[in-house]
PDB file of C-alpha atoms in Angstrom:
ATOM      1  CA  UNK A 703      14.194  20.039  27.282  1.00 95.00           C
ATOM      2  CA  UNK A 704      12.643  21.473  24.036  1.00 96.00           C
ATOM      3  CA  UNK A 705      14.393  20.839  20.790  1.00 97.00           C
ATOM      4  CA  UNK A 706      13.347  22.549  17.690  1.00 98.00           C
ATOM      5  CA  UNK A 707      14.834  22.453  14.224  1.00 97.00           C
ATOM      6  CA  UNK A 708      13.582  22.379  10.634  1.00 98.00           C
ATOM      7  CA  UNK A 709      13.657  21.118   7.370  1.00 98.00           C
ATOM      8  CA  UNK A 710      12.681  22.891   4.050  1.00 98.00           C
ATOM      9  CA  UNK A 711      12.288  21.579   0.614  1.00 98.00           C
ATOM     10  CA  UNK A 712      11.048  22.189  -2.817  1.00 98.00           C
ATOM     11  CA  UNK A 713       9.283  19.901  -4.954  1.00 98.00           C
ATOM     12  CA  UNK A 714       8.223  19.768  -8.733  1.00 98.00           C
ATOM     13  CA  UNK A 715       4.171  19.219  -7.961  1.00 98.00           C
ATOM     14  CA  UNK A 716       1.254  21.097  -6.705  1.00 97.00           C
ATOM     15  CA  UNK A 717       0.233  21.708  -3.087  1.00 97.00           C
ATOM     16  CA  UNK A 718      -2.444  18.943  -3.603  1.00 96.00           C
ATOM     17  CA  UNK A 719      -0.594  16.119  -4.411  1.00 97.00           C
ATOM     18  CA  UNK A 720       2.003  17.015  -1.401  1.00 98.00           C
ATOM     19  CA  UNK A 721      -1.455  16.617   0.754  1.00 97.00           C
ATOM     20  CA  UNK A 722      -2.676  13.704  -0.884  1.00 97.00           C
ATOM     21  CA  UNK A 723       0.526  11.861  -0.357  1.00 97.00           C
ATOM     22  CA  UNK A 724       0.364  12.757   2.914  1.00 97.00           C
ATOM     23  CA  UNK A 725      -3.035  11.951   3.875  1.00 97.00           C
ATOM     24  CA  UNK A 726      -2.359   8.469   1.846  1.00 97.00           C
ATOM     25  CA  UNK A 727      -1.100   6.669   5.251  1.00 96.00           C
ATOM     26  CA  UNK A 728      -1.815   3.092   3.444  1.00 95.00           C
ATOM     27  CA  UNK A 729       1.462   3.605   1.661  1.00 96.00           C
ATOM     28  CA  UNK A 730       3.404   4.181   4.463  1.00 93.00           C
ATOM     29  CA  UNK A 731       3.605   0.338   5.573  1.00 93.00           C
ATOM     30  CA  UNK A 732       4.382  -0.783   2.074  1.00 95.00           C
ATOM     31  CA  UNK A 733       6.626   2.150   0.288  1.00 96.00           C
ATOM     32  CA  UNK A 734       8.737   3.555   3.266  1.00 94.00           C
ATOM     33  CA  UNK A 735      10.266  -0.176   4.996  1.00 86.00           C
ATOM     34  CA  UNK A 736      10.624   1.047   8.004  1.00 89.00           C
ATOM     35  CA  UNK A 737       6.959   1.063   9.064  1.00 92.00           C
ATOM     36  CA  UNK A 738       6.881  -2.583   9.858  1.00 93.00           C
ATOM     37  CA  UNK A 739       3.132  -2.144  11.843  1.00 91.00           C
ATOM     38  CA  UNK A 740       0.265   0.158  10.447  1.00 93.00           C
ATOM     39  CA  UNK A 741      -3.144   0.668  12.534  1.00 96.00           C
ATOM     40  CA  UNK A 742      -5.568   3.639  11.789  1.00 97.00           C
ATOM     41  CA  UNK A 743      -6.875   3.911  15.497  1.00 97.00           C
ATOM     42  CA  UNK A 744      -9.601   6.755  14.120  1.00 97.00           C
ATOM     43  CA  UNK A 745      -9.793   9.129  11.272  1.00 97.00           C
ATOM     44  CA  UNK A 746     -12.394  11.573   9.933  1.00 97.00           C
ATOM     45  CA  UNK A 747     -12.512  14.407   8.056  1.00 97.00           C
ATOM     46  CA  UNK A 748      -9.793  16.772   9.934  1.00 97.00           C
ATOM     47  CA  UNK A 749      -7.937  14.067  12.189  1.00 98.00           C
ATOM     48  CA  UNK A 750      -6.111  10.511  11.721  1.00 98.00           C
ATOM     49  CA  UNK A 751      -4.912   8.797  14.510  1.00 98.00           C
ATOM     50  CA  UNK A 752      -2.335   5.787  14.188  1.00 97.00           C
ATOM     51  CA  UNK A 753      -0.593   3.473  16.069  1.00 95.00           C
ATOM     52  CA  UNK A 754       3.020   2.242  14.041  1.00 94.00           C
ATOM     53  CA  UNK A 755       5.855   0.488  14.947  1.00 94.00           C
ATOM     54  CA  UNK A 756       8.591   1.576  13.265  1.00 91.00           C
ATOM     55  CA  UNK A 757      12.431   0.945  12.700  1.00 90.00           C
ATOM     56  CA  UNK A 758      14.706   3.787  13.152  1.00 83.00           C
ATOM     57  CA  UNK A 759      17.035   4.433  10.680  1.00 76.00           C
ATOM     58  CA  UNK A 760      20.680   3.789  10.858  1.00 77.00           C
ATOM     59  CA  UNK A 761      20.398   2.052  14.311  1.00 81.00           C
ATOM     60  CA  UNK A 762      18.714  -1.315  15.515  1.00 89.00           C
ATOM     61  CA  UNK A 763      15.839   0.752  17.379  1.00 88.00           C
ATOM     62  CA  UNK A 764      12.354   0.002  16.644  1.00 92.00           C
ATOM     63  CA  UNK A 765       9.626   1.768  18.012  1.00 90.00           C
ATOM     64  CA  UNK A 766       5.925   1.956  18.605  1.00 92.00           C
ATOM     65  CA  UNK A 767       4.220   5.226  18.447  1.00 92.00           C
ATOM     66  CA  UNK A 768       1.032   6.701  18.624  1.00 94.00           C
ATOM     67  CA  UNK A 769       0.638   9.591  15.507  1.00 94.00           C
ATOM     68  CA  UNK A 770      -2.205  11.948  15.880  1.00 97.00           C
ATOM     69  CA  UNK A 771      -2.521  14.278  12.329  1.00 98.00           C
ATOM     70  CA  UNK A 772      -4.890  16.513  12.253  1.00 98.00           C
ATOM     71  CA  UNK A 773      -5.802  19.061   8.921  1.00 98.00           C
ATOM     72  CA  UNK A 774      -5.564  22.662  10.012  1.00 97.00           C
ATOM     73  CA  UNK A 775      -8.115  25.201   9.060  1.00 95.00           C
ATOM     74  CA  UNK A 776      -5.712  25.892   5.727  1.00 95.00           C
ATOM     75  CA  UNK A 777      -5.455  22.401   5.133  1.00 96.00           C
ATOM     76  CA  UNK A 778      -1.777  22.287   6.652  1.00 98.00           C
ATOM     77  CA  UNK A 779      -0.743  19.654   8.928  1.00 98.00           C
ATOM     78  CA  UNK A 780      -0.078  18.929  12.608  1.00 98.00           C
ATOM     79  CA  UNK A 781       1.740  15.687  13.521  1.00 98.00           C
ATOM     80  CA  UNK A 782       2.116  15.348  17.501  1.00 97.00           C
ATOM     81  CA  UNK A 783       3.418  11.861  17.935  1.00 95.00           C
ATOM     82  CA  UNK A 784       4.285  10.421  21.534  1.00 91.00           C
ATOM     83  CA  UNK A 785       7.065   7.993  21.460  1.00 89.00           C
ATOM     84  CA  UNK A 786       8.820   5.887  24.086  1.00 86.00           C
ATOM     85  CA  UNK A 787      10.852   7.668  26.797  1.00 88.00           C
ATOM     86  CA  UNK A 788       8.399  10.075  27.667  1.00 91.00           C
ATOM     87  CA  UNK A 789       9.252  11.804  24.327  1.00 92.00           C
ATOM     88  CA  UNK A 790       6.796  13.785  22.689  1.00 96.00           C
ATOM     89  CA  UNK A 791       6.940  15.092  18.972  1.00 96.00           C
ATOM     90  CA  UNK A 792       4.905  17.851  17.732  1.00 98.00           C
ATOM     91  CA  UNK A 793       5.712  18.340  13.779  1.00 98.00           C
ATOM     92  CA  UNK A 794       4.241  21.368  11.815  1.00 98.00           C
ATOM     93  CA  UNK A 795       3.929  20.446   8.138  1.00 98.00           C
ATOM     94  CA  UNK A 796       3.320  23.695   5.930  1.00 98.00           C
ATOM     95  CA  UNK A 797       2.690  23.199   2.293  1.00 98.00           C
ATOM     96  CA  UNK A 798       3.373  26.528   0.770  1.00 98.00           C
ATOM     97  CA  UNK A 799       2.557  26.830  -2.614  1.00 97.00           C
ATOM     98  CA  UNK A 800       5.027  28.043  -5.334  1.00 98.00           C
ATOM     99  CA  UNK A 801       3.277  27.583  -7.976  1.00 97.00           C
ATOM    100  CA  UNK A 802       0.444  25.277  -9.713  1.00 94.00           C
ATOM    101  CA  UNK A 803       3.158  22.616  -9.548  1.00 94.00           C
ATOM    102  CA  UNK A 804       5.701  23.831  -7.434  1.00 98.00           C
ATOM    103  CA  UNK A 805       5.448  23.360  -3.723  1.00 98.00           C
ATOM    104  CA  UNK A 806       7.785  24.053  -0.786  1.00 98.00           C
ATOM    105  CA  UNK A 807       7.139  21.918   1.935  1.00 98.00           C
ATOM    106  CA  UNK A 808       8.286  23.593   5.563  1.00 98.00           C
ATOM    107  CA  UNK A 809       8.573  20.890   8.578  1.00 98.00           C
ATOM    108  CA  UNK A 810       8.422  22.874  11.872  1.00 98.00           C
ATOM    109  CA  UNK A 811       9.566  20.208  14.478  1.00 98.00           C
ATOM    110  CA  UNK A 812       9.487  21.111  18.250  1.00 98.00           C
ATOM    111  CA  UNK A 813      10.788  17.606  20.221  1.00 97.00           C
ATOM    112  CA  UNK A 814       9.835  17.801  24.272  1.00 97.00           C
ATOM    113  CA  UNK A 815      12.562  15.290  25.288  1.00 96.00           C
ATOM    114  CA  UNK A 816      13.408  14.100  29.374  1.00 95.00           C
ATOM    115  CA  UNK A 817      16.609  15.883  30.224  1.00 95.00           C
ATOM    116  CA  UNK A 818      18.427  12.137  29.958  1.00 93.00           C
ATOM    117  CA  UNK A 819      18.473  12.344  26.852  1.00 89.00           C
ATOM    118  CA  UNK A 820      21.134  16.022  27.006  1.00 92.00           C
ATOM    119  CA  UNK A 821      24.483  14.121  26.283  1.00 93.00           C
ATOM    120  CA  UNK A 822      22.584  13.325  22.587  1.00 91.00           C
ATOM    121  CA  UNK A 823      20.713  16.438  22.019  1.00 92.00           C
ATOM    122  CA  UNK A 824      22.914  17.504  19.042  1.00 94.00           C
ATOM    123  CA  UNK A 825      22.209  14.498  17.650  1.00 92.00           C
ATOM    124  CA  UNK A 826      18.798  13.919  17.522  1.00 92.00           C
ATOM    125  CA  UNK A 827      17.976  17.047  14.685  1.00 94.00           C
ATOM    126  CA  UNK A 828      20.714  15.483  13.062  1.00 94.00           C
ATOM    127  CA  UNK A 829      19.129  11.810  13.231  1.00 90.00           C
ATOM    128  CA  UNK A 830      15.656  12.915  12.753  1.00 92.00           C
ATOM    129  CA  UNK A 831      17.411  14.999   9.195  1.00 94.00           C
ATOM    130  CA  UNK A 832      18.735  11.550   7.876  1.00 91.00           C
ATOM    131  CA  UNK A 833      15.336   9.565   8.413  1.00 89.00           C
ATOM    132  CA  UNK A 834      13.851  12.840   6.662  1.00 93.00           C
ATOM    133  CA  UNK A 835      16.225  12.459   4.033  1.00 94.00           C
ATOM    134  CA  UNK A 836      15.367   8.249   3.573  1.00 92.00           C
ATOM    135  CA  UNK A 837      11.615   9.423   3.355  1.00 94.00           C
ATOM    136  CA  UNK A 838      11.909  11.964   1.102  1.00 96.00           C
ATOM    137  CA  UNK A 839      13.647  10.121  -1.601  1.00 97.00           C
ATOM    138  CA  UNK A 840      11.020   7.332  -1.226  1.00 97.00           C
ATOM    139  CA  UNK A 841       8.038   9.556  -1.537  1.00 97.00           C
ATOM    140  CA  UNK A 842       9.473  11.743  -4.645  1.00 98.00           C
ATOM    141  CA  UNK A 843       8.805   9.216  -7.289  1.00 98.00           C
ATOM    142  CA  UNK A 844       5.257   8.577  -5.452  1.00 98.00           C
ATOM    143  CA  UNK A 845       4.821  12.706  -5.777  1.00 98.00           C
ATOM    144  CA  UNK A 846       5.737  12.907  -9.189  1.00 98.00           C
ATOM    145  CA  UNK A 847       3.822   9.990 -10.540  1.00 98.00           C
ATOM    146  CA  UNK A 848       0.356  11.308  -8.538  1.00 97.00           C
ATOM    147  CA  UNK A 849       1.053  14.904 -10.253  1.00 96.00           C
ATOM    148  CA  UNK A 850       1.274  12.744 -13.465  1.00 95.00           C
ATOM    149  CA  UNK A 851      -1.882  10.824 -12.609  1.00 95.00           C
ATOM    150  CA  UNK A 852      -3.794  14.217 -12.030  1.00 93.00           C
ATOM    151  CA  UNK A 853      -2.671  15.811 -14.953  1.00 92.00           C
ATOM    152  CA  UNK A 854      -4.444  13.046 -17.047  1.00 92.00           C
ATOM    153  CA  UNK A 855      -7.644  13.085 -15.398  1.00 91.00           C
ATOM    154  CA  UNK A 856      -7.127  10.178 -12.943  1.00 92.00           C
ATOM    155  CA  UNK A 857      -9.776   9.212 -10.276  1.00 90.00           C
ATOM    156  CA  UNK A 858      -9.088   7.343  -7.274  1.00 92.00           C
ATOM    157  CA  UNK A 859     -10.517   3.597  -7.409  1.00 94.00           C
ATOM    158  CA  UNK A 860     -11.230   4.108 -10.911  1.00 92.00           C
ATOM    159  CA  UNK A 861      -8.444   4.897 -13.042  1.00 92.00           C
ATOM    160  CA  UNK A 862      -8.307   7.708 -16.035  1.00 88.00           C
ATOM    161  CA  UNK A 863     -11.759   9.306 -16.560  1.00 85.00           C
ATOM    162  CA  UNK A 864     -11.933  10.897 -20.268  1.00 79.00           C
ATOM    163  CA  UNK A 865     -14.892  13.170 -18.760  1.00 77.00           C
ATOM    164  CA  UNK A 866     -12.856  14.572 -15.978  1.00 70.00           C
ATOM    165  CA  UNK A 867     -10.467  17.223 -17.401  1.00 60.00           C
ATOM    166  CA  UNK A 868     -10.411  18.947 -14.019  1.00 60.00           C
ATOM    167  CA  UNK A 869      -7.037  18.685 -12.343  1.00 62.00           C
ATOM    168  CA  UNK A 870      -7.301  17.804  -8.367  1.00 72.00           C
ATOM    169  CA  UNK A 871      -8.083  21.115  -6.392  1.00 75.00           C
ATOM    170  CA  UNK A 872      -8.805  19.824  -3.125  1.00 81.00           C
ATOM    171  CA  UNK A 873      -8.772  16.777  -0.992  1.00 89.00           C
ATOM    172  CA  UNK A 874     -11.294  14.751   0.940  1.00 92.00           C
ATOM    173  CA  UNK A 875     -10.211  13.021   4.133  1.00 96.00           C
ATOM    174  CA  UNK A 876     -10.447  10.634   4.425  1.00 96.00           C
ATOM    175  CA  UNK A 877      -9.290   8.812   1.585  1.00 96.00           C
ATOM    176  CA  UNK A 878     -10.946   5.656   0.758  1.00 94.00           C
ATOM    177  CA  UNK A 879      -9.482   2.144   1.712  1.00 94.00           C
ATOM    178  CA  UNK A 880     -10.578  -1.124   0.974  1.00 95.00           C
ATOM    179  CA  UNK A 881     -12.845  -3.177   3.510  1.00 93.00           C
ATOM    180  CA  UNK A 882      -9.105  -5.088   3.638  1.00 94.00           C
ATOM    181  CA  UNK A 883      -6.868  -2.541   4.211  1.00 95.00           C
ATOM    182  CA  UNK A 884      -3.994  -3.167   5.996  1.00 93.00           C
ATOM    183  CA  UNK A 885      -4.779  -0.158   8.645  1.00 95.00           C
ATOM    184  CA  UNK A 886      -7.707  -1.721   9.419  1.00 94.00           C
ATOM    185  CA  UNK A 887      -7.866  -3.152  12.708  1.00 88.00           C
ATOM    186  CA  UNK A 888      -9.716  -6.670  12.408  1.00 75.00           C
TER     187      UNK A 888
ATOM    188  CA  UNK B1088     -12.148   6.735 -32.440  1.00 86.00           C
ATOM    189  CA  UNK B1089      -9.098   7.313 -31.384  1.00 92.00           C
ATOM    190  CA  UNK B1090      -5.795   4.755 -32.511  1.00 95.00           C
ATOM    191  CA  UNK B1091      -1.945   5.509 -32.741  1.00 96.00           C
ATOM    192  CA  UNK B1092       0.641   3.243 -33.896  1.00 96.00           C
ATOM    193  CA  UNK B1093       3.590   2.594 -31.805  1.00 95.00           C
ATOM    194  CA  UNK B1094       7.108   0.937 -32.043  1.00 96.00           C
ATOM    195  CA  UNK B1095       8.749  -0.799 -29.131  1.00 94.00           C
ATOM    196  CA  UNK B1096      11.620  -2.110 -28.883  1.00 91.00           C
ATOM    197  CA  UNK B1097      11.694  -4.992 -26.988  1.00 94.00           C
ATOM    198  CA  UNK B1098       8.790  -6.263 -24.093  1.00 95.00           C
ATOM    199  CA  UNK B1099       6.495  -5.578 -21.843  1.00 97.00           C
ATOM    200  CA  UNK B1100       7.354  -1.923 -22.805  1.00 97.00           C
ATOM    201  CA  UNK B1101       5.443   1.177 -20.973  1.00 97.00           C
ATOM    202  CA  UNK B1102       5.070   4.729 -22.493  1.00 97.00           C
ATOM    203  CA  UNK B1103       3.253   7.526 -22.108  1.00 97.00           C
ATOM    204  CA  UNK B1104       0.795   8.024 -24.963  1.00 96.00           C
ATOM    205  CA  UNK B1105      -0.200  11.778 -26.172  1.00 95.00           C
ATOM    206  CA  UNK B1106      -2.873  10.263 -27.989  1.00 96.00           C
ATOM    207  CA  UNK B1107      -4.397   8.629 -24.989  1.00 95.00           C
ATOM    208  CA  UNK B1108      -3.140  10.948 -22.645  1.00 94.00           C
ATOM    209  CA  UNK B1109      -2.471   7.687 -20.204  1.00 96.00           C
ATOM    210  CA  UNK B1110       0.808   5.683 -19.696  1.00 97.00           C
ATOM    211  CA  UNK B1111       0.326   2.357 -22.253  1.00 97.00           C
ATOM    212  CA  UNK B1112       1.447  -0.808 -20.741  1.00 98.00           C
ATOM    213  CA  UNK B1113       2.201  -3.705 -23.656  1.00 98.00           C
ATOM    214  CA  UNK B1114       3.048  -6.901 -22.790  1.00 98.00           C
ATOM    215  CA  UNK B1115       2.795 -10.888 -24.487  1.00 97.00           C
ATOM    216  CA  UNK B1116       1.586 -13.540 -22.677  1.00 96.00           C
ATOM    217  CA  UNK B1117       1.720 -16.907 -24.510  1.00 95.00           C
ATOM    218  CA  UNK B1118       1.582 -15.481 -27.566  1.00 93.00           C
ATOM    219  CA  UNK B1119      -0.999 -12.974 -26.896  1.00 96.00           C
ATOM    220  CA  UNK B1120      -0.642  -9.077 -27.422  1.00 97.00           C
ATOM    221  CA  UNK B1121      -2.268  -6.824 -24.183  1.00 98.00           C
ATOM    222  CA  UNK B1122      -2.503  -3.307 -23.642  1.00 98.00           C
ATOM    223  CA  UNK B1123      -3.204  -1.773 -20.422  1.00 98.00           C
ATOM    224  CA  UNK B1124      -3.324   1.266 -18.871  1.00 97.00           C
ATOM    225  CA  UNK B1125      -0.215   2.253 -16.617  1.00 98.00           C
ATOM    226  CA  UNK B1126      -1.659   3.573 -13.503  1.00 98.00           C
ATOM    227  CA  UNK B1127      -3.288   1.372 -11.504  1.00 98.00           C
ATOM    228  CA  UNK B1128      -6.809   2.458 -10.920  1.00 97.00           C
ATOM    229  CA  UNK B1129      -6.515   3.005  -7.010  1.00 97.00           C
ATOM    230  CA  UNK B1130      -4.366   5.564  -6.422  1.00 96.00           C
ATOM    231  CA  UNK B1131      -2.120   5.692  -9.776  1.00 97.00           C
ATOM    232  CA  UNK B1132       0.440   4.095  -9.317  1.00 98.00           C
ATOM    233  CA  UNK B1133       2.920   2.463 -11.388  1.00 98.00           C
ATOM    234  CA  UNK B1134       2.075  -0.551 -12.596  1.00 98.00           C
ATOM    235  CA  UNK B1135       4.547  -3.435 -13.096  1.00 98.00           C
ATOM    236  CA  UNK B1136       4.985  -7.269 -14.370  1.00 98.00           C
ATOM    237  CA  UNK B1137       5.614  -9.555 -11.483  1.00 96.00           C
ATOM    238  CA  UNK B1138       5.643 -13.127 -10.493  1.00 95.00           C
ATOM    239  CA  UNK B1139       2.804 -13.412 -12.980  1.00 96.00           C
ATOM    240  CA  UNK B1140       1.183 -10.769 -11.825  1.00 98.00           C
ATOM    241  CA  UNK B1141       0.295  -6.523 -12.757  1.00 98.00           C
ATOM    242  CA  UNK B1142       1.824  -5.327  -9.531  1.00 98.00           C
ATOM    243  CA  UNK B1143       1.418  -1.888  -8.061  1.00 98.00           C
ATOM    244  CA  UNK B1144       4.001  -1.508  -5.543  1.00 97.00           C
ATOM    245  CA  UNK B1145       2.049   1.395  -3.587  1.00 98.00           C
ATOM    246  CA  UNK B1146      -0.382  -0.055  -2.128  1.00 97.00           C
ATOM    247  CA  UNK B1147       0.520  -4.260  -3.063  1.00 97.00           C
ATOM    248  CA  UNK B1148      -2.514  -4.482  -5.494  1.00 98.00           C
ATOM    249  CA  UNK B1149      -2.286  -7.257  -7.662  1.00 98.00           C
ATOM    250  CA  UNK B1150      -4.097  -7.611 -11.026  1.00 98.00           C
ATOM    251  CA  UNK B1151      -4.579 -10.692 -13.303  1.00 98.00           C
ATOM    252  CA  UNK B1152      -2.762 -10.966 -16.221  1.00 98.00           C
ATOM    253  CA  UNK B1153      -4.999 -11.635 -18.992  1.00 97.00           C
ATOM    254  CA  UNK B1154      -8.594 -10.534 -17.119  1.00 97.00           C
ATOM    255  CA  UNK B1155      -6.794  -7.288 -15.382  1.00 98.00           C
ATOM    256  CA  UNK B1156      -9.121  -7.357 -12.331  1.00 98.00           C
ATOM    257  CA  UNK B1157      -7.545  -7.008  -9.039  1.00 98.00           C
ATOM    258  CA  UNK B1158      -6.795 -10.553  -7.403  1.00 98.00           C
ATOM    259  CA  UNK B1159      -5.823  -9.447  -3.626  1.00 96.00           C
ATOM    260  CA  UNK B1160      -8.311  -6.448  -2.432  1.00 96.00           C
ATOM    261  CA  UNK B1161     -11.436  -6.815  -1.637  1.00 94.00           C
ATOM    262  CA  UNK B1162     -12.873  -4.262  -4.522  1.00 96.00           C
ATOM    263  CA  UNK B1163     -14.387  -4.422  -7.817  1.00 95.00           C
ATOM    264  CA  UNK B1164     -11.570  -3.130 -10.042  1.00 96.00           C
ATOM    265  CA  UNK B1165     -10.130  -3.385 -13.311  1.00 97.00           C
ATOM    266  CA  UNK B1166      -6.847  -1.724 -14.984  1.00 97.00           C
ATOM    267  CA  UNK B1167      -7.916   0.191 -18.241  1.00 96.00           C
ATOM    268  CA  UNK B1168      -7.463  -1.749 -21.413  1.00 96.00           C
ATOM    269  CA  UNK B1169      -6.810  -0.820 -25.011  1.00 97.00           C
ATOM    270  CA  UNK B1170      -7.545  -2.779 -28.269  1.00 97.00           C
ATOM    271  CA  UNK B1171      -3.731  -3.455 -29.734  1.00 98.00           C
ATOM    272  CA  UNK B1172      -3.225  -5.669 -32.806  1.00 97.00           C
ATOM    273  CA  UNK B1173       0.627  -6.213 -33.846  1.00 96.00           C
ATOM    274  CA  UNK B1174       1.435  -5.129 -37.001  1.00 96.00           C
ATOM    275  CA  UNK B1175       4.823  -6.217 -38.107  1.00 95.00           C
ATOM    276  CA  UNK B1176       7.691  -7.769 -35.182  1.00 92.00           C
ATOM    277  CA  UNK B1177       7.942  -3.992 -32.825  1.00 94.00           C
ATOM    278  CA  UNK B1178       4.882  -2.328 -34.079  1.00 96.00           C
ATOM    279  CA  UNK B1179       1.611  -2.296 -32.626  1.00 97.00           C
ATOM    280  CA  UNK B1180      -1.678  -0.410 -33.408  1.00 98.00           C
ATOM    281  CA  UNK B1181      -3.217   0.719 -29.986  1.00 98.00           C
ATOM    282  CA  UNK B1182      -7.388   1.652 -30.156  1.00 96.00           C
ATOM    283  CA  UNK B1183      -9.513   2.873 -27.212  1.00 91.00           C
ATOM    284  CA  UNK B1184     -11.493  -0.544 -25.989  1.00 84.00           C
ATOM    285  CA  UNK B1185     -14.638   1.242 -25.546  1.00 65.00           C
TER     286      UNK B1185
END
């Protein structure tokens, strides 16, 4: 049983920093709480793979997951996740751009569910909307603040850089981490 | 060189300098004035007092108080610091360090 919905929004920031906050999966285990288990399995320039756990929202549900991203040729993103139940979650995330710093954000989700799970179909777009909802208004402030942080000439692991005037064009996956970071796997 | 003075009103006290073009961070710890940058020199992010600590919430970096290098990551970082001398009881002058 296929279900497919989607969810579109607008936000104050350019097409760049919707990426980079995207591609920044490090803050996912300590910004949005319900990540409560973070593992980059493999990553490279195009693709991230990642093993979570996570809590769903509104119900005492956790789950472990498997989320494979990959950067399409135009630097949008595909999220096919497989969860428990035989689900599997394939999540287009289009980044159109508005303006310099103005970006709608278009999430194409197709969900292949077993047919057990019919007498709750209606409810899973609606589910899946609320958890969108939770995330959103976590990442905003993150969003605004790395618009702010590019607009002053910030580099990453350094901090403002008086000679760099340029404003963030483009992103390179993937980002750094520490030797420490909590996606490593020891 | 570049300097502003700047009023706060009570602290630590963040704002976001035109004349720096960077978010200024005061604070007083026993008696001594600092002035950091805002965004913590990972990713950016907003950088807060805590449990006697500069916390960035992000990413949990933590950075010392009065040496401003990061105590919990294995890096080589430091938050950007300004020269700040208080001139009367809510005004400070702020100068680049470097």
């Amino acid at each position: 049983m296929l279900i497919e919905f989607e969810i579109s929004r607008e936000v104050d920031v350019s097409r760049v920093v919707c990426l980079w906050n995207t591609w920044d999966h490090e803050h996912l285990y300590f910004v949005h709480k319900q990540f409560e288990f973070a593992k980059m399995l493999y990553e490279d320039s195009h693709v991230a793979f990642i093993r979570t756990r996570v809590k769903v929202p509104f119900l005492p549900i956790h789950l472990n997951c498997l989320h494979t991203m990959t950067s399409l040729k135009n630097g949008d993103v595909m999220v096919i996740d497989t969860l428990p139940f035989g689900v599997l979650s394939k999540l287009e995330m289009r980044y159109i751009e508005l303006s310099p710093t103005k970006t709608k954000l278009q999430n194409l989700y197709s969900l292949d569910v077993p047919m057990f799970f019919y007498p709750i179909k209606s409810f899973i777009p609606k589910m899946i909307k609320k958890w969108n909802d939770v995330n959103w208004a976590e990442d905003l402030p993150l969003k605004i603040r790395r618009q702010q942080a590019i607009n002053i000439g910030f580099r990453d692991f350094y901090g403002k850089d008086e000679n760099s005037k340029d404003s963030r064009t483009s992103l390179k996956l993937p980002l750094p981490r520490t030797k420490d970071s909590i996606l490593n796997i020891e | 060189m570049k300097s502003e003075k700047h009023i706060f009103e009570k602290l630590p006290y963040k704002y976001m300098s035109e004349v720096f073009q960077d978010e200024i961070l005061i604070y007083e710890l026993n008696q001594t004035i600092f002035a950091i940058s805002g965004f913590c020199p990972h990713f950016g992010g907003p950088l807060e007092l805590k449990d006697d600590k500069i916390h960035c919430y992000w990413h949990d970096w933590d950075f010392d108080l009065r040496k401003h290098n990061c105590l919990n990551k294995k890096v080589n970082l430091s938050i950007r610091q300004y020269k700040i001398k208080r001139i009367s009881s809510n005004e400070v002058l702020i100068e680049n360090a470097n």
